[in-house]
Tab-separated table of C-alpha atoms and ligand atoms in Angstrom:
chain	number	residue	atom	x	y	z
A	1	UNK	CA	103.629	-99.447	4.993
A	2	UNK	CA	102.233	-100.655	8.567
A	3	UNK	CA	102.611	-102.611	11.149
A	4	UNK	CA	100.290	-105.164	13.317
A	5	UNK	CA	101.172	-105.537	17.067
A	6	UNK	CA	99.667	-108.545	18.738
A	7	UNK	CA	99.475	-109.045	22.426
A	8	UNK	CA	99.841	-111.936	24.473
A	9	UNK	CA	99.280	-110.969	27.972
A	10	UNK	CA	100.253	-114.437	29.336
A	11	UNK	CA	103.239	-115.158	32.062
A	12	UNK	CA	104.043	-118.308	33.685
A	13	UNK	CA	105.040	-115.749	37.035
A	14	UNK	CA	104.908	-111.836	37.492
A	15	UNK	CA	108.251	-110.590	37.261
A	16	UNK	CA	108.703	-107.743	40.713
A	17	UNK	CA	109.109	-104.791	38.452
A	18	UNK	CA	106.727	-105.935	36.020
A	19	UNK	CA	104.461	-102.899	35.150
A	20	UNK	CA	103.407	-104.460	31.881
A	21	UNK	CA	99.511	-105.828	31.340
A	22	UNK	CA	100.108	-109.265	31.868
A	23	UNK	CA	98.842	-112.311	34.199
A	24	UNK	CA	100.692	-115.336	35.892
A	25	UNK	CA	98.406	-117.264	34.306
A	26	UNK	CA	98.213	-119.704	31.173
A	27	UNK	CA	94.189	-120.861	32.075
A	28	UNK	CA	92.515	-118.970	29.467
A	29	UNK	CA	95.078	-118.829	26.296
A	30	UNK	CA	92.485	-120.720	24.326
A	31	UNK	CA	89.977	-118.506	25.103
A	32	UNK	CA	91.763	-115.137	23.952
A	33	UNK	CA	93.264	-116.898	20.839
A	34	UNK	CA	89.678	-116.936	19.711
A	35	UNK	CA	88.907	-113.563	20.498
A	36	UNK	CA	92.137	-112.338	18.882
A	37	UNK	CA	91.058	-114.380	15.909
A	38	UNK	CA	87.884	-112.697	15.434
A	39	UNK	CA	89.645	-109.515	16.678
A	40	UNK	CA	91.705	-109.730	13.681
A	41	UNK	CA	89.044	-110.505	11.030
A	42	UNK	CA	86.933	-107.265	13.107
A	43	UNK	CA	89.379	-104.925	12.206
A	44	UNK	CA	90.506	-105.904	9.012
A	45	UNK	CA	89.686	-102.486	7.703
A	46	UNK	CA	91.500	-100.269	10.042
A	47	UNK	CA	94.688	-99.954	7.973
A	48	UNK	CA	93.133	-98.803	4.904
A	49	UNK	CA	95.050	-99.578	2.021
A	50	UNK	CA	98.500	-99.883	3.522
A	51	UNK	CA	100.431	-102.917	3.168
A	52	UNK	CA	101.807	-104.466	5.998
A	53	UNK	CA	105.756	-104.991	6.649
A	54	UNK	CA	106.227	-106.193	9.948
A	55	UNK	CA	104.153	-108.436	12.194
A	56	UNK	CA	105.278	-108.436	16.191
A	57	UNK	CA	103.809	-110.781	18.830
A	58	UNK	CA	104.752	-109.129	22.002
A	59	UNK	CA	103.710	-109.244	26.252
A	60	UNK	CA	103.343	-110.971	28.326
A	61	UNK	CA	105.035	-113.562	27.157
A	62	UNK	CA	104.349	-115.101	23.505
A	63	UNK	CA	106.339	-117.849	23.495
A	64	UNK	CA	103.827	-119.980	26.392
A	65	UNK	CA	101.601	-119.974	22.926
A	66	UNK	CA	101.511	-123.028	20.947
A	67	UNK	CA	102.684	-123.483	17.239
A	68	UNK	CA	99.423	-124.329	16.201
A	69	UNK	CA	98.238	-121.061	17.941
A	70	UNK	CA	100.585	-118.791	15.977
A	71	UNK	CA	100.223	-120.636	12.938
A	72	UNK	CA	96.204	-120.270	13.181
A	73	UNK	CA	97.162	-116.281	14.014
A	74	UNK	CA	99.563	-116.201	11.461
A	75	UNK	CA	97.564	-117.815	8.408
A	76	UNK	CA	94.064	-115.130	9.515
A	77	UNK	CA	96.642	-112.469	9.210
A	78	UNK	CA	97.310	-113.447	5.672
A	79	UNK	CA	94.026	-114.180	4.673
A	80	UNK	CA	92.659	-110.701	5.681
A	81	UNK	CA	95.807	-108.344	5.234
A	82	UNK	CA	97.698	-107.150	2.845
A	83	UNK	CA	101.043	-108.189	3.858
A	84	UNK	CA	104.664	-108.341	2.024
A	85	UNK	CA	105.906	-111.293	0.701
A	86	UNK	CA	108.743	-111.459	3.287
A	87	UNK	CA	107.620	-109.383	6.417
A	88	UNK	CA	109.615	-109.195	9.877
A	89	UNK	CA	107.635	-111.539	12.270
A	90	UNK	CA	109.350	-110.609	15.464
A	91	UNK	CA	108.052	-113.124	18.715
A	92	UNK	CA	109.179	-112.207	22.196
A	93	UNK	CA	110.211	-114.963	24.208
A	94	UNK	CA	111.594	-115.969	27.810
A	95	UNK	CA	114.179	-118.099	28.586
A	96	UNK	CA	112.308	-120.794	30.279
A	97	UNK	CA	109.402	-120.889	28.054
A	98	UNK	CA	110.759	-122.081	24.739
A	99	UNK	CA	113.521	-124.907	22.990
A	100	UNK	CA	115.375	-125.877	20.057
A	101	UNK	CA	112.020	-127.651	18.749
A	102	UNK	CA	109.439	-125.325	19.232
A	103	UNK	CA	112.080	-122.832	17.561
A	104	UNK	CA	112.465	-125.038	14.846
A	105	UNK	CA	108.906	-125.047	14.246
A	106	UNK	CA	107.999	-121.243	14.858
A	107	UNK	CA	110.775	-120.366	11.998
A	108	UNK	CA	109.062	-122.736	9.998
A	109	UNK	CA	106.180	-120.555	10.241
A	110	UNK	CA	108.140	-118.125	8.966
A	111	UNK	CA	109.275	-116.263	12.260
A	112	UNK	CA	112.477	-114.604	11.600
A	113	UNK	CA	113.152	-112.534	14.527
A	114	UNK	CA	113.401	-113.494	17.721
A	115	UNK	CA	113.368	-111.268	20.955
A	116	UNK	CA	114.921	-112.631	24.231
A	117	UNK	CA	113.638	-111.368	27.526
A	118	UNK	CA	117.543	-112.187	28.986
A	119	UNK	CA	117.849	-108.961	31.292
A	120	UNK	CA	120.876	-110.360	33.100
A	121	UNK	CA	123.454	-113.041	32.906
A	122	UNK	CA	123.517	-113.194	37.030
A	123	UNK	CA	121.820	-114.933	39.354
A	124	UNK	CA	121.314	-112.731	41.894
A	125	UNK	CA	120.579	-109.608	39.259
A	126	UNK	CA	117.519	-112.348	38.544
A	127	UNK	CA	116.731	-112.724	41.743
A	128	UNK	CA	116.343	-109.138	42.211
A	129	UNK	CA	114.127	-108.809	39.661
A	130	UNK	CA	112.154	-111.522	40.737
A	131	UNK	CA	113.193	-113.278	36.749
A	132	UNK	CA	111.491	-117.176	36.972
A	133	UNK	CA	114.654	-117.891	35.071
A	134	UNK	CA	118.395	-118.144	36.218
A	135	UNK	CA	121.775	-117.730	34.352
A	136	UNK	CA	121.905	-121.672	33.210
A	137	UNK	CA	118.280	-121.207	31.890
A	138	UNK	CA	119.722	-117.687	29.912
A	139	UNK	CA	122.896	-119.302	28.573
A	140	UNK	CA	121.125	-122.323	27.641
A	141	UNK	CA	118.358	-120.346	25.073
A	142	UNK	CA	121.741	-118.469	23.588
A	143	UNK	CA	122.823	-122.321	22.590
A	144	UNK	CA	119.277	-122.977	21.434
A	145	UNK	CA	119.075	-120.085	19.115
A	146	UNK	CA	122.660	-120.342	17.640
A	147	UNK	CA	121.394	-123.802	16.819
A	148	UNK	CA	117.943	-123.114	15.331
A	149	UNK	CA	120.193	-119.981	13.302
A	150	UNK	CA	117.134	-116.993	13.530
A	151	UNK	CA	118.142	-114.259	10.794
A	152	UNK	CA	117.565	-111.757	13.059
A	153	UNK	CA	118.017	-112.064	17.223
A	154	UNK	CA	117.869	-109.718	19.594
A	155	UNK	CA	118.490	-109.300	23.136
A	156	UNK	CA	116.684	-107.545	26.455
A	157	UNK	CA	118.908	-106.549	28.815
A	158	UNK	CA	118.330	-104.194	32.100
A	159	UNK	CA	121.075	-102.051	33.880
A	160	UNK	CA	120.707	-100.226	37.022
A	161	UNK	CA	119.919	-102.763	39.237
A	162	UNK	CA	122.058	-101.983	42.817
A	163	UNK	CA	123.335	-105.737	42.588
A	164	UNK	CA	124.588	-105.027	39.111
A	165	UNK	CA	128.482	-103.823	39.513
A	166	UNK	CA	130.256	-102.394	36.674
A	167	UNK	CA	132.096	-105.370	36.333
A	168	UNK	CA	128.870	-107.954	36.022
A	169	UNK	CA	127.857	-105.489	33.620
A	170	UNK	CA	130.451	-105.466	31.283
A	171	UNK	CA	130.193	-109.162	31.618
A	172	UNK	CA	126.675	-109.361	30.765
A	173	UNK	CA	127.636	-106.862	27.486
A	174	UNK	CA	130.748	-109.533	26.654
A	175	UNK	CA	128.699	-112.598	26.526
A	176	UNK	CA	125.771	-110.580	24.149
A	177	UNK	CA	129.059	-109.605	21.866
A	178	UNK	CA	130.225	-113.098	21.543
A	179	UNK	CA	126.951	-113.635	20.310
A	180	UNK	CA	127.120	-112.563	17.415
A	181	UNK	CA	123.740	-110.836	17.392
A	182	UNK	CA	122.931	-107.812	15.445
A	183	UNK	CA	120.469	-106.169	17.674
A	184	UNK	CA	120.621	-104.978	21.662
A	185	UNK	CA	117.482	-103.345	23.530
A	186	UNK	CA	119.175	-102.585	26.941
A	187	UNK	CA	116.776	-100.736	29.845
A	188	UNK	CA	117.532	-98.950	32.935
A	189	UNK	CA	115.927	-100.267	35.409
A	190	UNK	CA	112.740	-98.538	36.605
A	191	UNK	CA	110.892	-98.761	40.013
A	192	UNK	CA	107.086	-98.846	39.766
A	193	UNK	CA	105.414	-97.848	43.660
A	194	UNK	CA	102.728	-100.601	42.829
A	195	UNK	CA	105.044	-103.276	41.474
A	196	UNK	CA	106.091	-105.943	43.718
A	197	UNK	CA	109.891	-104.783	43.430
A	198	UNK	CA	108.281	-101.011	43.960
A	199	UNK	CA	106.396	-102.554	47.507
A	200	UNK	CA	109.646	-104.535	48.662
A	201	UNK	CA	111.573	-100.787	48.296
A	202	UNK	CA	109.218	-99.351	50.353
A	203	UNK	CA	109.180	-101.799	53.432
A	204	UNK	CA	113.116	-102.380	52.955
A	205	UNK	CA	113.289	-105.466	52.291
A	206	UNK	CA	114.888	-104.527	49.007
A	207	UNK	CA	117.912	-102.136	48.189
A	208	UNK	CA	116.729	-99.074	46.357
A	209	UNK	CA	117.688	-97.945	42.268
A	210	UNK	CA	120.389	-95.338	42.227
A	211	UNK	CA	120.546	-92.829	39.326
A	212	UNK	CA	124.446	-92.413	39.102
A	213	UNK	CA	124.710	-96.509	39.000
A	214	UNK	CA	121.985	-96.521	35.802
A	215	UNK	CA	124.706	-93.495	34.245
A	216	UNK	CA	127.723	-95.649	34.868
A	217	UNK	CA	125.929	-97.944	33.038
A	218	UNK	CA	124.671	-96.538	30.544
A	219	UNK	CA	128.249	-94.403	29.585
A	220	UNK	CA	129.817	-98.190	29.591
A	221	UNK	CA	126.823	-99.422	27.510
A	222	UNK	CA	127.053	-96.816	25.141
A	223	UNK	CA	130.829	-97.278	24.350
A	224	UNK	CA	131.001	-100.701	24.565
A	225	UNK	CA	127.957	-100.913	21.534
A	226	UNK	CA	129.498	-98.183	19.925
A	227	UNK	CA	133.081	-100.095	19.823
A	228	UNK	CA	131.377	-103.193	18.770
A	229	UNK	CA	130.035	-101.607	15.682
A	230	UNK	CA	126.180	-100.801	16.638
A	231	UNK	CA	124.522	-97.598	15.384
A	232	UNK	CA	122.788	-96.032	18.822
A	233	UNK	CA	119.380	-95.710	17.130
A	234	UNK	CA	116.989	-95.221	19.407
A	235	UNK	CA	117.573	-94.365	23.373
A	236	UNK	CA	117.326	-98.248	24.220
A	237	UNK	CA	118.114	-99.760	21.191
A	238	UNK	CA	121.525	-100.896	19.160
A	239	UNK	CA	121.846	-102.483	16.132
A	240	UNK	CA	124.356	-103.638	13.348
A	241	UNK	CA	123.726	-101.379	10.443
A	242	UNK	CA	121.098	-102.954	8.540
A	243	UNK	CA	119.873	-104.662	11.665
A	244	UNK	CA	116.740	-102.314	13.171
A	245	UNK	CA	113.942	-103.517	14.420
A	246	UNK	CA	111.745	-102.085	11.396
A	247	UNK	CA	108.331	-103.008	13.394
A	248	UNK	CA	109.563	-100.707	16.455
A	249	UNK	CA	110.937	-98.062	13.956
A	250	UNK	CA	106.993	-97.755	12.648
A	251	UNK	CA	106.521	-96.437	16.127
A	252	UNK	CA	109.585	-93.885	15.794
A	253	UNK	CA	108.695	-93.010	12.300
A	254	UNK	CA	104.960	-92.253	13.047
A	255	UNK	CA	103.770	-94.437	10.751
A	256	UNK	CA	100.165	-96.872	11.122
A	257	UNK	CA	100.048	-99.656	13.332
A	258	UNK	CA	97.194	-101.708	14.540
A	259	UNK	CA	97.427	-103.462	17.967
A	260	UNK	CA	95.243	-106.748	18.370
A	261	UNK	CA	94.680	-108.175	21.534
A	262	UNK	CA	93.942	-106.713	25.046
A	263	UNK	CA	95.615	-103.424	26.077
A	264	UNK	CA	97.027	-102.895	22.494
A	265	UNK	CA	96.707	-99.680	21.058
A	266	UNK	CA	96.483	-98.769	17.403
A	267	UNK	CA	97.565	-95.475	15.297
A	268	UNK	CA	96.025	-94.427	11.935
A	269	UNK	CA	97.581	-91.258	11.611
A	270	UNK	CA	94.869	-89.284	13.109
A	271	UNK	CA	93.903	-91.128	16.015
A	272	UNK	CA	94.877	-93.581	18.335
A	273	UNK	CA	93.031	-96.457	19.975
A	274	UNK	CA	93.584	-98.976	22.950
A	275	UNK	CA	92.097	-102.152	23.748
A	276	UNK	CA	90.338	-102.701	27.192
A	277	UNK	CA	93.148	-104.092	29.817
A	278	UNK	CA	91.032	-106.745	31.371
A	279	UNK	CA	91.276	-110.481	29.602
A	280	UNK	CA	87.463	-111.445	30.745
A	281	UNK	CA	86.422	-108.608	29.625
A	282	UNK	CA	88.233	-108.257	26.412
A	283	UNK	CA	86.953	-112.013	25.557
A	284	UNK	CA	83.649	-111.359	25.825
A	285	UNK	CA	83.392	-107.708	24.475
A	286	UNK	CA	85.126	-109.024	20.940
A	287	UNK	CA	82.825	-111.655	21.613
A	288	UNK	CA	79.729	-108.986	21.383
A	289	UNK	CA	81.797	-106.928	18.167
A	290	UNK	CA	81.779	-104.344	20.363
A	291	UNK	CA	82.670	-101.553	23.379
A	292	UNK	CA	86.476	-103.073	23.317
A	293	UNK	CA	88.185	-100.650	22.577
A	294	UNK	CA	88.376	-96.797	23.717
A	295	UNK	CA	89.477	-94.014	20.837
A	296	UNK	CA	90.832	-90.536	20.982
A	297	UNK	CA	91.031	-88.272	17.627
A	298	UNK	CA	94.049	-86.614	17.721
A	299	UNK	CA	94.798	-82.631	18.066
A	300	UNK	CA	97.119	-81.136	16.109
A	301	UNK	CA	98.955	-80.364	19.554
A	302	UNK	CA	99.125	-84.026	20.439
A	303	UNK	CA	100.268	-84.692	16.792
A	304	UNK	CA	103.492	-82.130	17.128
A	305	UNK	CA	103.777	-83.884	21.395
A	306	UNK	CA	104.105	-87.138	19.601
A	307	UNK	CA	106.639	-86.558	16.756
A	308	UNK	CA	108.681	-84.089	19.033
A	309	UNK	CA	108.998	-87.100	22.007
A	310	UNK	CA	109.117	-90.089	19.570
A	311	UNK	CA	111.942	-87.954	16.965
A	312	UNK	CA	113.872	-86.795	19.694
A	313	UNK	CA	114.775	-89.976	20.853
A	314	UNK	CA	116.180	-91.904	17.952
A	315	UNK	CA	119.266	-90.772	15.838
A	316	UNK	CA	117.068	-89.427	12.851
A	317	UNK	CA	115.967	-86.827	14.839
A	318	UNK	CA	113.482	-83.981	15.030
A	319	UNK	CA	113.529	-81.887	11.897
A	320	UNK	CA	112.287	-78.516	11.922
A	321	UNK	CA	111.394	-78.286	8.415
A	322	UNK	CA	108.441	-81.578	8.805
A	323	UNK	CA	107.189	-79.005	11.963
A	324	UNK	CA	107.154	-76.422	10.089
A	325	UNK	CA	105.318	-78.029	7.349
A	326	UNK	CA	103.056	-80.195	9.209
A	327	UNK	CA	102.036	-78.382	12.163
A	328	UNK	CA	102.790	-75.172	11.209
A	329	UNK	CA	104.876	-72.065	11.654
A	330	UNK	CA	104.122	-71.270	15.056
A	331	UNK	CA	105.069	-75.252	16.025
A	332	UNK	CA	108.404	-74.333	14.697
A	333	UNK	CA	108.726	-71.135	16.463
A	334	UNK	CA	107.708	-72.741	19.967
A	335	UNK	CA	110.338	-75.663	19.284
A	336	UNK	CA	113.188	-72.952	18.043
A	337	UNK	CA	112.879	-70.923	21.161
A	338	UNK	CA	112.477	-73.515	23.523
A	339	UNK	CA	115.080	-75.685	22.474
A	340	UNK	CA	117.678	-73.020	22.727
A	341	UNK	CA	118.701	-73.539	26.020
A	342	UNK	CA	119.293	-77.785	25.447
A	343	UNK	CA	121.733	-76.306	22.689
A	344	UNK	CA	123.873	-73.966	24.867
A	345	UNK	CA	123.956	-76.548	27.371
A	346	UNK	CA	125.239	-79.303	24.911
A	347	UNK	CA	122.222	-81.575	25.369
A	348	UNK	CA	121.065	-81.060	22.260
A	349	UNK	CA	122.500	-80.811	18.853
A	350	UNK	CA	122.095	-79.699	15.223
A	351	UNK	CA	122.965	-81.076	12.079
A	352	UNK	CA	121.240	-79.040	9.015
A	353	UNK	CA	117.637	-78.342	9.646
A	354	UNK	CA	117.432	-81.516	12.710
A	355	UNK	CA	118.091	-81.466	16.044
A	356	UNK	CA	119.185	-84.873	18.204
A	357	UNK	CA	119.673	-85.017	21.978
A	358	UNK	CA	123.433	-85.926	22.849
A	359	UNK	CA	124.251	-89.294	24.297
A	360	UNK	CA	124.607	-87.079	27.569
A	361	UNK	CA	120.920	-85.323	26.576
A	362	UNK	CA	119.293	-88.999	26.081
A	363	UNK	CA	119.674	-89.008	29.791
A	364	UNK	CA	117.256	-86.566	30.245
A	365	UNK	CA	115.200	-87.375	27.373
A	366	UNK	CA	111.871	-87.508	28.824
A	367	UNK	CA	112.019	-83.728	30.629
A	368	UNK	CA	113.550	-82.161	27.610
A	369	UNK	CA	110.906	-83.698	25.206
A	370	UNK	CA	107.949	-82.594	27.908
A	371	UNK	CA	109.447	-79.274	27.919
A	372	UNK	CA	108.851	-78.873	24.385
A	373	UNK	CA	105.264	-79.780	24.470
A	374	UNK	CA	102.679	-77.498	23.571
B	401	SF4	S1	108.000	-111.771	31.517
B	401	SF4	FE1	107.753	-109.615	30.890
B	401	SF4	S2	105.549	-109.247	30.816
B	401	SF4	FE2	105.864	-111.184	31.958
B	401	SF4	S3	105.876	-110.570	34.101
B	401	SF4	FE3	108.012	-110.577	33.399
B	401	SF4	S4	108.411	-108.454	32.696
B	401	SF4	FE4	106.183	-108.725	32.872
């Protein structure tokens, strides 16, 4: 089973930490519809024979496409894919972007996951992050989607922010609970030097990130998910058993994926591949059938870097047994004898033949997993 990624790298403004590849601008949507349309019948052959489960329009933001544009997306898909009967069609959208119609008509299509860009419930957290949308805009979308009755919904929300107090955040946590929603993606807020939030920093016209705010937060967010009844299944992401997002757990699972659209990157098992990140150019290279895209085969170094930072953090974990077998003997030795210290330390932990970081170890996920890197 695969996955297809599609990438919208539209925004009606550029959010200050924003470190994504997207452009405050809506002027050439047409345009790169076509060339993701003849993108997609290009590389209809890149998943071999795998059948696709989940489809995921992502940015940028998605929702400033029309219905007819998704619906023309969607329908090429089907015609040249092999895709379930009932995939997940996740679509990423901002508050300000979307209503009750337009959802109407996207679940029509047969959308059935929604992903909300909400980040905070406060207007000055917004404002901070330079957001184009405020806490009346947020609320209102929650309404909207309650309304339009998604099966699956999911929230973004971003801690860490120095105008985010422990009580705004546990305020921000109550209103996703009364939700109802089965699924959480929750961020700490990173600072980017050539963002415009990164820039502001550095004159001081902003208040900087601190680290021991983003671990109050993230000890609060972690119990408060936990007492709510959602599994902690990957470092950023919660969910109500049953709930995952099964197009982001292709990522975690190191299964194929193809990426369509500019900047996307695509995974066949052996090597990876990534769009160009410029729109004019990506237009008119797809236009050509060729020079989009840039490709790297795979090592079986970067293979065991991959599964060893991607395993680590989600609550499956790394098992030693797959290195062993996969990569080899002297992948499992490295990763025994370098892990041992994350053990004694309580970082890490072992169940069986697997090893997980502990919620204290997801802190540090990043240096432990580049640590055991060959
Ligand atoms: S909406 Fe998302 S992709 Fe667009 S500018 Fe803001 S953070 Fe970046």
């Amino acid at each position: 089973m695969a996955g297809i990624y599609i990438h919208i790298p539209f925004c009606k403004s550029k959010c200050a930490y924003c470190n994504f590849f997207s452009l405050a601008s809506e002027s050439k949507i047409n345009d790169y519809v076509e060339a993701l349309k003849k993108e997609i019948v290009l590389r209809k052959n890149y998943l071999g024979n795998e059948t696709v489960r989940t489809i995921y329009f992502g940015g940028g933001t998605p929702s400033l496409l029309s219905v007819k544009n998704i619906e023309e997306i969607l329908e090429l898909l089907n015609k040249n894919y092999e895709i379930i009967s009932s995939p997940e069609i996740t679509l990423e959208i901002n508050p300000d972007t979307i209503d009750r119609v337009k959802m109407s008509a996207l679940k029509q299509l047969g959308t059935n996951r929604m992903s909300v860009g909400i980040q905070s419930f406060h207007d000055d957290d917004l404002k901070y992050l330079g957001r184009r949308h405020d806490s009346r805009h947020a609320m209102q979308v929650l309404e909207d989607l309650k309304h339009t009755n998604f099966e699956k919904i999911t929230l973004d929300l971003i801690y860490g922010m120095p105008t985010l107090t422990e009580e705004k955040w546990n305020k921000n946590l109550d209103i996703f609970f009364s939700t109802g929603f089965t699924h959480l993606s929750a961020y700490a807020l990173t600072v980017e030097p050539k963002t415009i939030l990164g820039q502001r920093i550095e004159k001081g016209d902003l208040q900087n990130i601190s680290e021991d705010d983003a671990i109050r937060h993230y000890n609060i967010l972690v119990e408060r998910t936990k007492e709510n009844g959602f599994e902690h299944y990957e470092i950023s992401n919660f969910a109500i058993p049953g709930f995952r997002s099964q197009h982001n757990s292709i990522y975690w699972m190191d299964e194929k994926y193809l990426g369509l659209g500019a900047s996307a990157h695509s995974y066949d098992g052996n090597s990876r591949q990534w769009n160009i990140s410029n729109l004019t150019k990506y237009i008119q290279l797809v236009g050509n059938s060729d020079g989009y895209f840039e490709k790297e085969i795979l090592s079986t170094d970067d293979k065991f870097n991959e599964y060893v930072m991607t395993s680590l953090r989600t609550s499956w974990g790394c098992n030693i047994e797959k290195i062993e077998h996969d990569y080899g003997k002297s992948y499992a030795h490295h990763f025994l004898k370098n892990i041992k210290k994350y053990l004694d330390n309580g970082e890490m932990l072992k169940e069986n033949n697997t090893y997980f970081l502990s919620e204290e170890g997801k802190l540090f996920a990043d240096g432990i997993a580049a640590d055991l890197f060959l």
